[in-house]
Short mmCIF file of C-alpha atoms in Angstrom, two decimals:
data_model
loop_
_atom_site.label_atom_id
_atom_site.label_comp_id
_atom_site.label_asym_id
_atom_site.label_seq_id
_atom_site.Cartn_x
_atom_site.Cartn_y
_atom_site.Cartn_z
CA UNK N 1 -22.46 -21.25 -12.80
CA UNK N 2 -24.75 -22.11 -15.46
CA UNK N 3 -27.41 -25.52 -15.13
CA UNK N 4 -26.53 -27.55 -17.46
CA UNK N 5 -28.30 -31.55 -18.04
CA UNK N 6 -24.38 -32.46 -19.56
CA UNK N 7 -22.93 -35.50 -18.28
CA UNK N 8 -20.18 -35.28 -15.91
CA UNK N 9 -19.28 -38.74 -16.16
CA UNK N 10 -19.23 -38.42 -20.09
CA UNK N 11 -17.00 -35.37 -19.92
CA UNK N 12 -14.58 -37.29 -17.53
CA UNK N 13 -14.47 -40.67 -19.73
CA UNK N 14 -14.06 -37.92 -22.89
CA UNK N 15 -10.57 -36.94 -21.71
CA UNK N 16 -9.65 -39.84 -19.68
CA UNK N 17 -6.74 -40.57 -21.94
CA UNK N 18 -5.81 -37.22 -22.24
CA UNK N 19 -6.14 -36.46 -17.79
CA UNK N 20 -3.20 -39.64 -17.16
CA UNK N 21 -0.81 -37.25 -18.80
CA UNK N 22 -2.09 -33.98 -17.92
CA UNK N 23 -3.06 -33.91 -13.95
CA UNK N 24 -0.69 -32.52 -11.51
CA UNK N 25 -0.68 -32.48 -8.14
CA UNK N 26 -1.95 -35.69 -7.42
CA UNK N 27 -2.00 -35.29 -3.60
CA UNK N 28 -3.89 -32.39 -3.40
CA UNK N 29 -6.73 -34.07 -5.63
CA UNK N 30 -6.55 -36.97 -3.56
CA UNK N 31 -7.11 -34.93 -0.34
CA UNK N 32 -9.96 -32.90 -1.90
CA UNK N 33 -11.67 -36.26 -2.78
CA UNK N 34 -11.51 -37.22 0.75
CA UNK N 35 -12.53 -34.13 1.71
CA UNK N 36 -16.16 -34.72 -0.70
CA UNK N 37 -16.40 -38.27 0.70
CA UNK N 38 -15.76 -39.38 -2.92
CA UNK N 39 -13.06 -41.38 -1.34
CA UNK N 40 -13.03 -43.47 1.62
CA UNK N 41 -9.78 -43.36 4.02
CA UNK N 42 -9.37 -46.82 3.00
CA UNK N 43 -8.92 -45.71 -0.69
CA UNK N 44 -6.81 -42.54 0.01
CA UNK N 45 -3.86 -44.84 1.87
CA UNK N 46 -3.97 -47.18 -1.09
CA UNK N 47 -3.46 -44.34 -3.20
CA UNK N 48 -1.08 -42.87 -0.91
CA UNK N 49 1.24 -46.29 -1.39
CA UNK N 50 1.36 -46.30 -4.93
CA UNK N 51 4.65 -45.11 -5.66
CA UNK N 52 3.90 -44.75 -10.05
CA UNK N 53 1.86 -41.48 -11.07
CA UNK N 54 0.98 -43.45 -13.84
CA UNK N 55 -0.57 -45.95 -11.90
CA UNK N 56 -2.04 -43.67 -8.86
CA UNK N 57 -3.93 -41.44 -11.85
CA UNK N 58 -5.68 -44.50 -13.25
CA UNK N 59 -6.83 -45.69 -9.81
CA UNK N 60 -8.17 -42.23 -9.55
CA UNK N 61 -10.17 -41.95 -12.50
CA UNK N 62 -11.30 -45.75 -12.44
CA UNK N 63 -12.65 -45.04 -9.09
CA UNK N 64 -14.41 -42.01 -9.47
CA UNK N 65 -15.82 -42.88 -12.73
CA UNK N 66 -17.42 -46.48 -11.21
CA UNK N 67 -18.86 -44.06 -8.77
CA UNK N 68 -21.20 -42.98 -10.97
CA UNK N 69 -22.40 -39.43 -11.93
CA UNK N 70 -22.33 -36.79 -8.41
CA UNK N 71 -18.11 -38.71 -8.19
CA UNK N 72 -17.49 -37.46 -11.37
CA UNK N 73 -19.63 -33.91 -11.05
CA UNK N 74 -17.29 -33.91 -7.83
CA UNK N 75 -13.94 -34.71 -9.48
CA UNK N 76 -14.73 -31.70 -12.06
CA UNK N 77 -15.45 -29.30 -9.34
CA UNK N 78 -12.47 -30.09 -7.95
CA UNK N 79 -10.13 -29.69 -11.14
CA UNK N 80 -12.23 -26.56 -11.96
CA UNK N 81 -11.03 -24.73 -8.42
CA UNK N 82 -7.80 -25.91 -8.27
CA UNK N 83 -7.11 -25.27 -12.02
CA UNK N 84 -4.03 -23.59 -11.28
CA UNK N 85 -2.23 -26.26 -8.91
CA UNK N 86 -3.64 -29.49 -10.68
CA UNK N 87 -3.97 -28.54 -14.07
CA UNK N 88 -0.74 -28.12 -16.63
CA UNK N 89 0.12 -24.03 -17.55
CA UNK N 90 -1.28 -23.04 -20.09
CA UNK N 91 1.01 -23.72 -22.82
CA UNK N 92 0.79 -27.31 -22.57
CA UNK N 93 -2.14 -29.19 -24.16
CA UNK N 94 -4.36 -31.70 -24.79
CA UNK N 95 -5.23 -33.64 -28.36
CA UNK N 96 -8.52 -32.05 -27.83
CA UNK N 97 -7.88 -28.79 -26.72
CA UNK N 98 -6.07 -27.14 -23.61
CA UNK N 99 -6.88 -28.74 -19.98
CA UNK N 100 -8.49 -25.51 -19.20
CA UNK N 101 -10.31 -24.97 -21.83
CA UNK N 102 -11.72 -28.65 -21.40
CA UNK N 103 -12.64 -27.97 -17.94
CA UNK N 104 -14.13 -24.60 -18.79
CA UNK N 105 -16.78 -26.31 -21.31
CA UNK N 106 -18.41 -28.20 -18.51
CA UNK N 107 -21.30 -26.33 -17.35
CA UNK N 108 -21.50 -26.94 -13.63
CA UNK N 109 -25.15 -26.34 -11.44
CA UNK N 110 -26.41 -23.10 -9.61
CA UNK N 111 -24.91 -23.53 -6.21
CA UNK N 112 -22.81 -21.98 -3.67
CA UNK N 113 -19.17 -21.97 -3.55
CA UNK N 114 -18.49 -20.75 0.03
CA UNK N 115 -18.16 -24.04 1.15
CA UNK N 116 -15.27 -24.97 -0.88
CA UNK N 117 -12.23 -25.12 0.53
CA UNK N 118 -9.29 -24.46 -1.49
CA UNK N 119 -5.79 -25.22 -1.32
CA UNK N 120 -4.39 -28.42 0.30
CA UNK N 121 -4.99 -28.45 4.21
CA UNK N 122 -1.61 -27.83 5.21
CA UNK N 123 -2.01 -24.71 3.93
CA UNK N 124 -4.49 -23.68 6.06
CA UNK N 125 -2.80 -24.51 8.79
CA UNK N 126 0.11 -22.33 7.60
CA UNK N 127 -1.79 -19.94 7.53
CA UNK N 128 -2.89 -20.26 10.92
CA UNK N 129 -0.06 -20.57 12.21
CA UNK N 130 1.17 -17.37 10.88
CA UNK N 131 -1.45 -15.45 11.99
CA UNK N 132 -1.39 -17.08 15.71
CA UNK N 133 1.92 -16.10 15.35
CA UNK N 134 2.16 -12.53 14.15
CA UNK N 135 -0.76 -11.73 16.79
CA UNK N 136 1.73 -12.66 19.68
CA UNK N 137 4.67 -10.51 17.59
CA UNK N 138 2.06 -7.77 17.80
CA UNK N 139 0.96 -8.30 21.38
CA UNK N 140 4.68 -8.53 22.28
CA UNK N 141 5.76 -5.63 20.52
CA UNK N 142 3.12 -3.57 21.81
CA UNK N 143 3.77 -3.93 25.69
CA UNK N 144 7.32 -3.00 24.88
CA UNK N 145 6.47 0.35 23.36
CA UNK N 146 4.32 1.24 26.15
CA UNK N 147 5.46 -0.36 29.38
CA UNK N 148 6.89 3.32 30.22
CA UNK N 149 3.06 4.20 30.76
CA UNK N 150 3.22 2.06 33.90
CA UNK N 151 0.28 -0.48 32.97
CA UNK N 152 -1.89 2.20 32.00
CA UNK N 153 -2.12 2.34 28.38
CA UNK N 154 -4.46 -0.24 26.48
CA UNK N 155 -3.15 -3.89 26.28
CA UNK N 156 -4.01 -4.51 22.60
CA UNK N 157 -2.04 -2.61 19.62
CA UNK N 158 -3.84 0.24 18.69
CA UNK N 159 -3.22 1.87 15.87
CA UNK N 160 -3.99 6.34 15.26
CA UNK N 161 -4.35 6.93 11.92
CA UNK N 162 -1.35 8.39 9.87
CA UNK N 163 -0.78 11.00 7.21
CA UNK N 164 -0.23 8.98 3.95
CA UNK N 165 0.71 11.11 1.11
CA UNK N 166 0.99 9.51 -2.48
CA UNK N 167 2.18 13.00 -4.14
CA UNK N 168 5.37 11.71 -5.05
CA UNK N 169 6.72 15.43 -6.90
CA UNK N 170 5.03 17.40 -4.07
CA UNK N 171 7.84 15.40 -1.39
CA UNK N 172 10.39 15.05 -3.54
CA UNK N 173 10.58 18.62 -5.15
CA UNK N 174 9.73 20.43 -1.61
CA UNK N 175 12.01 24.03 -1.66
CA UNK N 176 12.48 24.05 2.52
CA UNK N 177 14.06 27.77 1.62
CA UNK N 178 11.16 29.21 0.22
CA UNK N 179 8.51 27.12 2.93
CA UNK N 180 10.83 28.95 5.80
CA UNK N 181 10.95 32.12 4.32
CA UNK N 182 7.26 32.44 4.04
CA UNK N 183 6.33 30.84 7.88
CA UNK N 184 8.67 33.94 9.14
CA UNK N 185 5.83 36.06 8.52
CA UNK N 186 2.99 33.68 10.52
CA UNK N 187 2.72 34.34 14.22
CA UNK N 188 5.22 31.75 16.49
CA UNK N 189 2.07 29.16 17.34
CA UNK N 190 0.65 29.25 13.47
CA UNK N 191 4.09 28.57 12.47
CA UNK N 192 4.36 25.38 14.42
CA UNK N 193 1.15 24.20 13.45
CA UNK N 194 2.17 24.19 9.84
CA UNK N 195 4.03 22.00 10.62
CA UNK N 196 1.47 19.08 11.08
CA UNK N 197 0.23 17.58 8.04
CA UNK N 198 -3.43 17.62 6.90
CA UNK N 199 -4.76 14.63 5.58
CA UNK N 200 -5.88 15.44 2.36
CA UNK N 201 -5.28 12.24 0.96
CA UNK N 202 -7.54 10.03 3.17
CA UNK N 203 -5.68 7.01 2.50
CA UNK N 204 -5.40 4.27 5.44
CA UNK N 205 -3.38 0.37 5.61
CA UNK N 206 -6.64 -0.89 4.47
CA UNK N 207 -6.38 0.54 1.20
CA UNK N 208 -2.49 -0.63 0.49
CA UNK N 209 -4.09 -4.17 2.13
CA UNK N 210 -6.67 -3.67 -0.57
CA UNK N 211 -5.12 -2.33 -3.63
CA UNK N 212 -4.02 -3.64 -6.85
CA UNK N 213 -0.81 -2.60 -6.57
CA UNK N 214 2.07 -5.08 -6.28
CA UNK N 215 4.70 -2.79 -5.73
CA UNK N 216 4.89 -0.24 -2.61
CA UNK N 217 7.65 2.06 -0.98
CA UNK N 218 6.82 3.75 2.31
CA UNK N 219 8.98 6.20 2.60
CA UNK N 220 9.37 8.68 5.86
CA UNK N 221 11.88 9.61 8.56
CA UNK N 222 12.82 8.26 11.90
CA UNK N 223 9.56 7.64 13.99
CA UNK N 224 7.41 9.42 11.39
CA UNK N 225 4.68 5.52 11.92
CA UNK N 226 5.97 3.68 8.90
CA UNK N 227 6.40 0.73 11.12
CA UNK N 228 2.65 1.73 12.56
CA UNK N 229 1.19 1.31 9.08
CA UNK N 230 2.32 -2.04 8.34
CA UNK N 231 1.58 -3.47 11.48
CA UNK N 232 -1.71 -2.30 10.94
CA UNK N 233 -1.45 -4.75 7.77
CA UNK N 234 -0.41 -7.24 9.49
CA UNK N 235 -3.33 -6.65 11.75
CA UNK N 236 -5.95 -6.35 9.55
CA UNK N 237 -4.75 -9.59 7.95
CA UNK N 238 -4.91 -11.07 11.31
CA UNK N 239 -8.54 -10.15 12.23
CA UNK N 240 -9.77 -11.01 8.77
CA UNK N 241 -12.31 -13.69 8.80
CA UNK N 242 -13.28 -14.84 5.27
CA UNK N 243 -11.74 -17.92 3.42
CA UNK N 244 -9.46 -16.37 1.08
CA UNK N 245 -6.91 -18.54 1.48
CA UNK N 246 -3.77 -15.77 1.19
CA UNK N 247 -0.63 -15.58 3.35
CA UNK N 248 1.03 -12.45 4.87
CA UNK N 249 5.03 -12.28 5.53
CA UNK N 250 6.35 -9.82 8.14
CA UNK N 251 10.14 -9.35 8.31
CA UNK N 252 11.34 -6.65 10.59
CA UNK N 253 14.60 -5.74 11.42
CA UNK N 254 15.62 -8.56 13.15
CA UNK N 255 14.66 -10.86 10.81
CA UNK N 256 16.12 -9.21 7.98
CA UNK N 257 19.70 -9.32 9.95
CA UNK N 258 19.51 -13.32 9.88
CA UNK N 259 18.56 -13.77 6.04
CA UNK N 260 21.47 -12.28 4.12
CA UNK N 261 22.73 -15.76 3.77
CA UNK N 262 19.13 -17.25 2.21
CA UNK N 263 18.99 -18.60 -1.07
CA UNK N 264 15.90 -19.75 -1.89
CA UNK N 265 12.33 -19.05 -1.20
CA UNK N 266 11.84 -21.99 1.06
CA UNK N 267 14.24 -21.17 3.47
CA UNK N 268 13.29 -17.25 3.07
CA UNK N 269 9.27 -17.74 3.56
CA UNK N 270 9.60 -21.52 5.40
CA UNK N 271 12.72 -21.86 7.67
CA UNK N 272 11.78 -18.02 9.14
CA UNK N 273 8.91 -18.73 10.64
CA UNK N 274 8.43 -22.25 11.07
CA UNK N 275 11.58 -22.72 13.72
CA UNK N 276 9.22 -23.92 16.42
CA UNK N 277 6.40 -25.85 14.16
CA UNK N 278 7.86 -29.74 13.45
CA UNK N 279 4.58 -30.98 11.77
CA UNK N 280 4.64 -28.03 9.15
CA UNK N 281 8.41 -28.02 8.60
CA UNK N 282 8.09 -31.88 7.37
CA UNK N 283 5.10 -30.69 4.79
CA UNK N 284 7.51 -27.16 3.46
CA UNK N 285 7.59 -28.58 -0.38
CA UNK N 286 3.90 -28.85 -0.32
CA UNK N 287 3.10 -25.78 1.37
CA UNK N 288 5.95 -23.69 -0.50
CA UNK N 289 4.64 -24.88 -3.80
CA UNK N 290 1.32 -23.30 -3.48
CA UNK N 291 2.37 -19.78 -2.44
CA UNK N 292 4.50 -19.92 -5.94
CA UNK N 293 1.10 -20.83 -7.68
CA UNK N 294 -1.07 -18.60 -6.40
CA UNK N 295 1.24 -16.14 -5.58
CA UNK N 296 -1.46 -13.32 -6.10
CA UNK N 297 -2.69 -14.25 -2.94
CA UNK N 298 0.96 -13.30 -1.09
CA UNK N 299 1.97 -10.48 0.86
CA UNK N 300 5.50 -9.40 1.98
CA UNK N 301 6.25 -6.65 4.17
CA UNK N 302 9.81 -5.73 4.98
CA UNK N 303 10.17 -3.42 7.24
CA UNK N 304 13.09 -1.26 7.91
CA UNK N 305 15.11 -3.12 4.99
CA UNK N 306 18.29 -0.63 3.95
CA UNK N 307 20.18 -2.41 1.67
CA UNK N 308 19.61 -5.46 -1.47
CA UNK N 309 22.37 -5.22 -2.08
CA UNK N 310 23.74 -8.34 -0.09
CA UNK N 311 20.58 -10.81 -0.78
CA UNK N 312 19.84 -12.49 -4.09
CA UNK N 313 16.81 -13.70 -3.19
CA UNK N 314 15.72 -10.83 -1.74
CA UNK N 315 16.51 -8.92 -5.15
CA UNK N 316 14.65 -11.72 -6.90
CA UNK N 317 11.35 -11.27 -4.50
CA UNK N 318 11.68 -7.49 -5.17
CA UNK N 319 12.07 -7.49 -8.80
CA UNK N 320 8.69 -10.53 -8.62
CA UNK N 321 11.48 -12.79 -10.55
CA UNK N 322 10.11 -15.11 -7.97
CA UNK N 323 6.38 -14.78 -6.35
CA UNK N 324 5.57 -12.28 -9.58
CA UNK N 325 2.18 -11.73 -8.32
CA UNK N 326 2.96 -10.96 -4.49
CA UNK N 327 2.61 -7.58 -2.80
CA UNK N 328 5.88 -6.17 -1.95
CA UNK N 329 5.58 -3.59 0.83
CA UNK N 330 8.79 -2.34 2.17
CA UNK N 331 9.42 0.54 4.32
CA UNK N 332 12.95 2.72 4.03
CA UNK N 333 14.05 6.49 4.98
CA UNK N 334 14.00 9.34 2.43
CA UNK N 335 17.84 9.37 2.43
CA UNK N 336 17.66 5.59 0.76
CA UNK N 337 14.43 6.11 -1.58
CA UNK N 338 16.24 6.78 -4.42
CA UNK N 339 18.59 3.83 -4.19
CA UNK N 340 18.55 1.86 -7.32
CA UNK N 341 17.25 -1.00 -5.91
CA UNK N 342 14.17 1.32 -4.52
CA UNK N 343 13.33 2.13 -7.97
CA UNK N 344 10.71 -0.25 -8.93
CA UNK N 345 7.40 0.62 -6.86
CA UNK N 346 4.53 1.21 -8.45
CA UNK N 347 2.96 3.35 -5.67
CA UNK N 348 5.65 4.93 -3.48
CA UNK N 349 3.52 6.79 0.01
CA UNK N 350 5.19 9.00 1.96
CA UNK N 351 4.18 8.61 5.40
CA UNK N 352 3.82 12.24 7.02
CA UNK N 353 3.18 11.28 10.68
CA UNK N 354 -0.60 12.31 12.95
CA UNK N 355 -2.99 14.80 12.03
CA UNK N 356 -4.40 17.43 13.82
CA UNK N 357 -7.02 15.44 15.00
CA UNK N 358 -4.65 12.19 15.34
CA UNK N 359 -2.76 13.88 17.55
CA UNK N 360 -6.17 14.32 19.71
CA UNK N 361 -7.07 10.98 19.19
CA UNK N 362 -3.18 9.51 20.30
CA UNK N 363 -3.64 11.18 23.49
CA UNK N 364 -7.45 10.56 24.28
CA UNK N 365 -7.46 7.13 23.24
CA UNK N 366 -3.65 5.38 23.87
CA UNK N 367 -3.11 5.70 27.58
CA UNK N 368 -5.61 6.23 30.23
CA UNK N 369 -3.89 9.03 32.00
CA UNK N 370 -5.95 12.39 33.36
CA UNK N 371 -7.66 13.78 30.68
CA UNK N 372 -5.88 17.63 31.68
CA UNK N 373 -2.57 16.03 29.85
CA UNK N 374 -4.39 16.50 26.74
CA UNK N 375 -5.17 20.43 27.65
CA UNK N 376 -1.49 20.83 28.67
CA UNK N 377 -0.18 19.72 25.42
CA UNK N 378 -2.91 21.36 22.86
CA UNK N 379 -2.27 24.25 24.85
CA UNK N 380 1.25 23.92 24.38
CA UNK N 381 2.33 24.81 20.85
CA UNK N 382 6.07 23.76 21.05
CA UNK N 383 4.83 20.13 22.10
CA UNK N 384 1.61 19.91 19.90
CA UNK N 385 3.53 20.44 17.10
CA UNK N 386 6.54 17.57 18.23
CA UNK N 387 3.58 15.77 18.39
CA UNK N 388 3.31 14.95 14.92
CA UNK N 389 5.65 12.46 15.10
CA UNK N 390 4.18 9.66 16.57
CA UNK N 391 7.93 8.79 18.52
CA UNK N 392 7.69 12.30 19.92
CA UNK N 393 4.11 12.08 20.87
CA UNK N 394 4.82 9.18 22.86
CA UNK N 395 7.90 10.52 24.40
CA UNK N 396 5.72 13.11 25.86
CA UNK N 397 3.12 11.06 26.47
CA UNK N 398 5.23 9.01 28.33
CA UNK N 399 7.11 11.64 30.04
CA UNK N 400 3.51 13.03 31.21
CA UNK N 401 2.28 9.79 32.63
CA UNK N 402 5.16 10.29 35.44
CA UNK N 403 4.43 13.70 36.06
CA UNK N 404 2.42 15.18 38.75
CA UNK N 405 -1.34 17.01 38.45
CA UNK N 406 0.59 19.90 38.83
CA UNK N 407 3.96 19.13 36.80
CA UNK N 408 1.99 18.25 33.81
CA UNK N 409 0.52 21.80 33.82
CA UNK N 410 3.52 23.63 33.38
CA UNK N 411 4.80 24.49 30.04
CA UNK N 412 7.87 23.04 28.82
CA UNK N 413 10.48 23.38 26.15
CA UNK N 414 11.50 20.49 23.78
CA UNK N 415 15.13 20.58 25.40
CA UNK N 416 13.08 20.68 28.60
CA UNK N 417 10.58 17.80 28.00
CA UNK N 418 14.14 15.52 26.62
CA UNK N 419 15.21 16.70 30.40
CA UNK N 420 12.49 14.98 32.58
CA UNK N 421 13.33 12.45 29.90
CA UNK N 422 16.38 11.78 30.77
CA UNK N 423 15.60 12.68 34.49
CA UNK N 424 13.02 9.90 34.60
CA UNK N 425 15.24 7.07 32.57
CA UNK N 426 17.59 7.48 35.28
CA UNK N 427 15.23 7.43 37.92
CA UNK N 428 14.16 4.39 36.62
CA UNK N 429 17.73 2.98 36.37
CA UNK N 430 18.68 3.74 39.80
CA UNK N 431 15.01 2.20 41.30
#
């Protein structure tokens, strides 16, 4: 920001008239005072008691402006960050010009602005919650999937990069015919290889996390890692340490069961995941109402979703009726992509399962089983190739971890490797 010798208790007195009309939010300005030291705690509950807006935005400016000239500087700052929660919209304005234009011709000093906190403080704490939160779904989930390993594989989710394929008329105009016709010419283990995609694409959960776009359909078929890839979202959310204030929502299936009844975005983002949290769940208008404001700073991710059809305020977060500047992410199969609800995205990624070299990586890395497992399955065409699906490459995975030095050796089927399956399930059954 620019230096500037202008007054900032000259630009406050300027549009004092004008600021008992226009400021919104009154709390929140209150709190960030407090938070400056412009106002004591003794101040802030007096202001807290006065029940007349009128009333409570001329003790404001009365006090701030007898403060003298680093109150006012303060009070600027304040209405300068929080522009969008304390100002009016822009089609509402002043006698002297719109609010934000009249905070915009203050020239503020040369100074850091990593210190500034924005948002009210229940907000942060929302979004602590959620991430506390969303790391124990994680952890949770992730002992679930691999508690067949026996304790062996790593405790913390881990995720193997996927295939992500944005070549939307490439998938959706694929002739199988023709693709089978010429693989009958390849040699058994080249034609199985085919199979597995290449990742040509490079794309990774960081970019969706990352992009611009507000609008995304993962598409891909039963076990393919669409689940994988946006709890690798989540996840990167989660770890994220800067102080963009921003909120991530993660419905999976079970969720998504429970909300058909919902009918407004309180209950939807609010009464979901604050069950448990009585101090938050008594502060849900002010924390909902900045989400709506700064909505570009809002992800939702719904994962597994089939059908709009019986929500109205899930068609109303879809279509950004409500939240217009959130990321949407929602994951579905091929056979329900071209639902008419589905046809909105503005990126749709077709998630195309491991790589070659993920498929190395799944079974070097995940569980810490003999390294000779990951000769007997490269050396395996049938099962490298199953492999590309990252259900099937646990399966065997799995299936391996129970098997002797000398079992895991032998080649095996498909229908074979589904019968120690089975064989072991009911092993485990019986024990």
């Amino acid at each position: 920001m620019a230096s500037s010798n202008q007054s900032a208790l000259k630009h406050v007195s300027n549009a004092r008239e004008h600021l008992y009309e226009e400021l919104q939010n009154l709390p929140l300005i209150i709190e960030k005072l407090h938070q400056q030291d412009v106002l004591n705690s003794y101040e802030v509950s007096l202001l807290e008691a006065e029940p007349e807006k009128y009333n409570k935005t001329s003790k404001i400016l009365t006090w701030v402006m007898n403060k003298g000239e680093e109150a006012c500087y303060q009070f600027l700052k304040i209405l300068d960050f929080e522009r969008k929660s304390v100002l009016p919209k822009l089609q509402s304005s002043m006698q002297a010009g719109k609010p934000h234009a009249w905070i915009s011709q203050f020239s503020f000093r040369d100074e850091p602005e990593d210190d500034y906190i924005h948002g009210p403080t229940s907000c942060h704490e929302l979004q602590n919650f959620l991430k506390t939160n969303a790391k124990i779904f994680l952890d949770q989930q992730w002992k679930q999937s691999t508690h067949f390993f026996g304790g062996t594989a790593q405790e913390k989710f881990t995720y193997i990069p996927l295939v992500l394929d944005t070549d939307t008329e490439k998938n959706k105009s694929l002739n199988k015919i023709t693709l089978k016709s010429n693989k009958s010419k390849k040699p058994r283990s080249k034609k199985l290889r085919s199979y597995i995609p290449q990742d040509t694409y490079k794309k990774s959960p960081k970019d969706l996390l990352d992009s611009q776009e507000k609008s995304i359909l993962l598409v891909g078929k039963p076990g393919i890692g669409k689940t994988s890839v946006v709890r690798q979202m989540l996840y990167l959310w989660i770890e994220r340490h800067d102080k963009k204030h921003d909120f991530m929502f993660y419905f999976d299936k079970n969720i998504l069961s429970n909300i058909s009844n919902i009918s407004n975005l309180e209950n939807l983002l609010l009464d979901t995941f604050l069950m448990s949290n009585a101090h938050l769940r008594e502060k849900t208008g002010e924390i909902t109402q900045y989400p709506q404001e700064h909505s570009e700073n809002v992800t939702l991710i719904f994962d597994g979703i089939s059908d709009f059809h019986d929500s109205r305020i899930l068609q109303r977060v879809m279509q950004h009726d409500i939240l217009p500047e959130a990321k949407i992410v929602i994951t579905c199969r091929p056979e329900t992509e071209d639902d008419e609800f589905f046809d909105w995205p503005t990126c749709k990624v077709y998630v195309q399962g491991f790589s070659e070299e993920s498929i190395y990586d799944y079974f070097t890395q995940m569980p810490d089983q003999d390294p000779e497992l990951v000769n007997s399955v490269v050396n395996n065409p049938a099962l490298f190739s199953l492999c590309h699906v990252p259900m099937y490459a646990s399966m065997v995975s799995a299936c391996f971890s129970h098997c002797t030095s000398e079992g895991a050796h032998k080649q095996c089927t498909a229908t074979e490797l589904y019968i120690r399956i089975i064989a072991f399930r009911g092993m485990e059954i019986r024990n």
